CSV table of C-alpha atoms in Angstrom, one decimal:
chain,number,residue,atom,x,y,z
A,1,UNK,CA,92.9,158.4,142.7
A,2,UNK,CA,90.8,159.5,139.8
A,3,UNK,CA,92.5,159.4,136.4
A,4,UNK,CA,92.9,162.1,133.8
A,5,UNK,CA,89.6,163.4,132.6
A,6,UNK,CA,88.9,165.2,129.4
A,7,UNK,CA,85.9,167.2,128.3
A,8,UNK,CA,84.0,167.0,126.0
A,9,UNK,CA,84.6,163.5,124.7
A,10,UNK,CA,83.2,164.3,121.3
A,11,UNK,CA,82.9,167.5,119.4
A,12,UNK,CA,81.8,168.5,115.9
A,13,UNK,CA,82.7,171.9,114.6
A,14,UNK,CA,82.6,173.7,111.3
A,15,UNK,CA,85.6,175.1,109.4
A,16,UNK,CA,86.6,178.6,110.6
A,17,UNK,CA,85.2,178.1,114.2
A,18,UNK,CA,87.3,177.9,117.3
A,19,UNK,CA,87.2,175.2,120.0
A,20,UNK,CA,88.4,174.8,123.6
A,21,UNK,CA,89.2,171.5,125.1
A,22,UNK,CA,89.6,170.8,128.8
A,23,UNK,CA,91.8,168.5,130.8
A,24,UNK,CA,91.9,167.7,134.5
A,25,UNK,CA,95.1,166.0,135.6
A,26,UNK,CA,95.5,163.4,138.3
A,27,UNK,CA,95.5,165.0,141.6
A,28,UNK,CA,99.1,166.1,142.5
A,29,UNK,CA,100.3,166.1,139.0
A,30,UNK,CA,101.6,169.5,137.9
A,31,UNK,CA,102.7,168.7,134.4
A,32,UNK,CA,100.1,168.4,131.6
A,33,UNK,CA,101.0,167.6,128.0
A,34,UNK,CA,98.8,167.7,124.9
A,35,UNK,CA,99.0,165.5,121.8
A,36,UNK,CA,97.2,165.2,118.6
A,37,UNK,CA,96.5,161.7,117.2
A,38,UNK,CA,95.5,161.1,113.6
A,39,UNK,CA,95.7,157.9,111.5
A,40,UNK,CA,98.3,159.3,109.1
A,41,UNK,CA,100.6,161.2,111.6
A,42,UNK,CA,100.2,159.1,114.7
A,43,UNK,CA,100.7,160.8,118.1
A,44,UNK,CA,102.2,164.2,117.8
A,45,UNK,CA,103.3,166.5,120.7
A,46,UNK,CA,101.6,169.8,120.9
A,47,UNK,CA,102.8,171.4,124.2
A,48,UNK,CA,103.6,170.8,127.8
A,49,UNK,CA,102.6,173.0,130.8
A,50,UNK,CA,104.0,172.9,134.2
A,51,UNK,CA,103.0,175.2,137.0
A,52,UNK,CA,101.0,177.4,134.7
A,53,UNK,CA,103.9,178.0,132.3
A,54,UNK,CA,104.4,176.5,128.9
A,55,UNK,CA,107.6,174.5,129.2
A,56,UNK,CA,107.8,172.8,125.8
A,57,UNK,CA,106.2,173.2,122.4
A,58,UNK,CA,105.8,171.0,119.4
A,59,UNK,CA,105.8,172.0,115.8
A,60,UNK,CA,102.2,173.2,115.4
A,61,UNK,CA,100.9,176.5,114.0
A,62,UNK,CA,100.0,179.4,116.3
A,63,UNK,CA,96.3,178.6,115.9
A,64,UNK,CA,97.0,175.9,118.6
A,65,UNK,CA,97.4,177.4,122.1
A,66,UNK,CA,97.0,176.3,125.6
A,67,UNK,CA,97.0,177.4,129.2
A,68,UNK,CA,97.2,175.9,132.6
A,69,UNK,CA,95.4,177.1,135.7
A,70,UNK,CA,96.7,177.3,139.3
A,71,UNK,CA,94.9,174.0,140.1
A,72,UNK,CA,96.9,172.3,137.2
A,73,UNK,CA,93.8,172.0,135.0
A,74,UNK,CA,94.6,172.8,131.5
A,75,UNK,CA,92.8,173.9,128.3
A,76,UNK,CA,93.8,173.9,124.7
A,77,UNK,CA,92.3,176.2,122.1
A,78,UNK,CA,92.3,175.8,118.3
A,79,UNK,CA,91.2,178.9,116.3
A,80,UNK,CA,90.1,179.1,112.8
A,81,UNK,CA,89.5,175.4,112.5
A,82,UNK,CA,90.6,173.5,109.4
A,83,UNK,CA,89.4,170.1,108.1
A,84,UNK,CA,92.9,168.7,108.9
A,85,UNK,CA,92.4,169.5,112.5
A,86,UNK,CA,90.0,166.6,112.8
A,87,UNK,CA,91.8,164.3,115.3
A,88,UNK,CA,91.8,162.7,118.7
A,89,UNK,CA,93.3,165.2,121.2
A,90,UNK,CA,94.9,163.6,124.1
A,91,UNK,CA,96.0,165.1,127.4
A,92,UNK,CA,98.5,163.5,129.7
A,93,UNK,CA,99.5,164.4,133.2
A,94,UNK,CA,102.7,163.4,135.0
A,95,UNK,CA,104.6,163.6,138.2
A,96,UNK,CA,107.9,162.5,136.8
A,97,UNK,CA,108.7,160.9,133.4
A,98,UNK,CA,105.7,158.6,133.3
A,99,UNK,CA,102.7,160.1,131.6
A,100,UNK,CA,99.1,159.1,132.3
A,101,UNK,CA,96.7,159.7,129.4
A,102,UNK,CA,93.1,160.7,129.5
A,103,UNK,CA,90.5,159.1,127.1
A,104,UNK,CA,90.8,162.0,124.6
A,105,UNK,CA,88.5,164.4,122.8
A,106,UNK,CA,87.4,163.4,119.3
A,107,UNK,CA,87.2,166.5,117.3
A,108,UNK,CA,85.5,166.4,113.9
A,109,UNK,CA,85.7,169.4,111.7
A,110,UNK,CA,83.2,169.6,108.8
B,1,UNK,CA,113.9,166.0,115.5
B,2,UNK,CA,114.0,162.6,117.0
B,3,UNK,CA,112.0,160.0,115.0
B,4,UNK,CA,110.9,156.6,116.0
B,5,UNK,CA,110.0,154.0,113.3
B,6,UNK,CA,107.8,151.1,114.3
B,7,UNK,CA,107.3,147.9,112.3
B,8,UNK,CA,105.2,146.3,111.3
B,9,UNK,CA,102.4,148.8,111.1
B,10,UNK,CA,99.7,146.1,111.0
B,11,UNK,CA,99.8,142.6,112.2
B,12,UNK,CA,97.1,140.1,112.1
B,13,UNK,CA,97.8,136.7,113.7
B,14,UNK,CA,96.0,133.7,115.2
B,15,UNK,CA,95.6,133.0,118.8
B,16,UNK,CA,98.7,131.2,120.2
B,17,UNK,CA,101.2,132.6,117.8
B,18,UNK,CA,104.2,134.6,118.8
B,19,UNK,CA,105.1,138.0,117.4
B,20,UNK,CA,107.7,140.8,117.7
B,21,UNK,CA,107.2,144.5,117.2
B,22,UNK,CA,110.2,146.7,116.6
B,23,UNK,CA,110.9,150.3,117.4
B,24,UNK,CA,114.0,152.0,115.9
B,25,UNK,CA,115.5,155.4,115.8
B,26,UNK,CA,118.9,157.1,115.0
B,27,UNK,CA,118.6,159.1,118.2
B,28,UNK,CA,119.4,158.1,121.7
B,29,UNK,CA,116.7,158.3,124.3
B,30,UNK,CA,116.8,158.7,128.1
B,31,UNK,CA,114.2,156.0,128.3
B,32,UNK,CA,111.8,154.2,126.0
B,33,UNK,CA,108.1,153.6,126.9
B,34,UNK,CA,105.6,151.1,125.5
B,35,UNK,CA,101.9,151.8,125.6
B,36,UNK,CA,98.8,150.0,124.5
B,37,UNK,CA,95.8,151.9,123.2
B,38,UNK,CA,92.3,150.4,122.8
B,39,UNK,CA,89.5,152.1,120.7
B,40,UNK,CA,88.0,155.1,122.4
B,41,UNK,CA,90.7,155.3,125.0
B,42,UNK,CA,94.0,156.9,125.7
B,43,UNK,CA,97.2,155.0,125.7
B,44,UNK,CA,98.0,153.0,128.8
B,45,UNK,CA,101.7,152.6,129.9
B,46,UNK,CA,102.9,149.0,129.8
B,47,UNK,CA,106.6,149.4,130.6
B,48,UNK,CA,109.5,151.8,130.7
B,49,UNK,CA,113.0,150.7,129.9
B,50,UNK,CA,115.9,152.8,130.9
B,51,UNK,CA,119.2,151.0,130.8
B,52,UNK,CA,120.8,149.9,127.5
B,53,UNK,CA,120.4,146.2,127.1
B,54,UNK,CA,117.6,146.0,129.7
B,55,UNK,CA,115.0,143.3,129.4
B,56,UNK,CA,111.6,143.5,131.2
B,57,UNK,CA,108.9,140.9,131.3
B,58,UNK,CA,105.2,141.5,131.9
B,59,UNK,CA,103.5,138.1,131.9
B,60,UNK,CA,103.7,137.0,128.2
B,61,UNK,CA,105.2,140.3,127.0
B,62,UNK,CA,109.0,140.8,126.9
B,63,UNK,CA,110.4,144.2,126.3
B,64,UNK,CA,114.1,144.9,125.4
B,65,UNK,CA,116.0,148.1,125.1
B,66,UNK,CA,118.9,148.2,122.7
B,67,UNK,CA,122.4,148.5,124.1
B,68,UNK,CA,122.8,151.9,122.4
B,69,UNK,CA,119.4,153.0,123.7
B,70,UNK,CA,118.2,153.8,120.2
B,71,UNK,CA,115.9,150.9,119.6
B,72,UNK,CA,113.5,148.5,121.4
B,73,UNK,CA,111.4,145.5,120.8
B,74,UNK,CA,108.3,144.0,122.2
B,75,UNK,CA,107.8,140.2,121.9
B,76,UNK,CA,104.5,138.6,122.8
B,77,UNK,CA,104.4,134.9,123.4
B,78,UNK,CA,101.2,132.8,122.7
B,79,UNK,CA,99.1,135.8,121.8
B,80,UNK,CA,95.5,136.0,122.9
B,81,UNK,CA,92.6,137.9,121.5
B,82,UNK,CA,92.8,140.2,124.6
B,83,UNK,CA,96.2,141.4,123.3
B,84,UNK,CA,94.5,143.1,120.4
B,85,UNK,CA,95.2,146.9,120.3
B,86,UNK,CA,97.5,149.6,119.1
B,87,UNK,CA,101.0,149.3,120.5
B,88,UNK,CA,103.0,152.4,120.7
B,89,UNK,CA,106.6,153.0,121.5
B,90,UNK,CA,107.7,156.4,122.8
B,91,UNK,CA,111.2,157.8,123.4
B,92,UNK,CA,111.7,160.2,126.2
B,93,UNK,CA,113.9,163.2,125.5
B,94,UNK,CA,114.8,165.3,128.5
B,95,UNK,CA,115.8,168.9,127.8
B,96,UNK,CA,116.5,171.8,130.1
B,97,UNK,CA,113.1,173.2,129.3
B,98,UNK,CA,111.3,170.0,130.2
B,99,UNK,CA,110.8,166.5,128.7
B,100,UNK,CA,108.8,165.4,125.8
B,101,UNK,CA,107.8,162.0,124.4
B,102,UNK,CA,108.2,161.2,120.7
B,103,UNK,CA,105.9,158.4,119.6
B,104,UNK,CA,106.3,155.9,116.9
B,105,UNK,CA,103.3,155.5,114.5
B,106,UNK,CA,102.1,152.4,116.3
B,107,UNK,CA,101.6,148.8,115.4
B,108,UNK,CA,97.9,147.7,115.1
B,109,UNK,CA,97.8,144.1,116.4
B,110,UNK,CA,94.8,141.9,115.8
B,111,UNK,CA,94.7,138.5,117.4
B,112,UNK,CA,92.0,136.2,115.9
B,113,UNK,CA,90.5,133.4,118.0
């Protein structure tokens, strides 16, 4: 089976812009979670989607949003980018409690 | 909010040495997972421990879950350069709305040849 794929792998944006990141889960996995990883804060949970519904949400501002499509693919959007949003954004898919991570999207905000 | 504290944050050792990484919390978790992450990649699951007091071995790696399911340790015997990476512990909290993983900050391990 193919693993979790994320696109794009690298992205450079300017403050104030918005960005959309994409995640394709492992075939058959219906749960997709998103995490933000930074050197100072480590891995922090953003949100989880299951069957197109947001099931769980972390403590991030409303500028961070996501959605899941009927084929389980997921997107996350960050609006009005800030310098502090520079991070590695990781997507993970799961069938049960074990999560399988993609390689991440490295977002740099200048 | 469940918090996981990992120690040490950084560890640089010589090939052949032993080491232990600790993961502590005041919260109880359904299970605890250990991941290893290499540069440019996402974390890869090493092991999941579920039962209090459980010990699991993966070649030279030994994982232990505390009796109260609040803490865990990872012990590596005779470390090799290939063990270099970021080791992350993550506690699973299962809620009616779904489950979420809470990660520790990680231990950056460097094994020098």
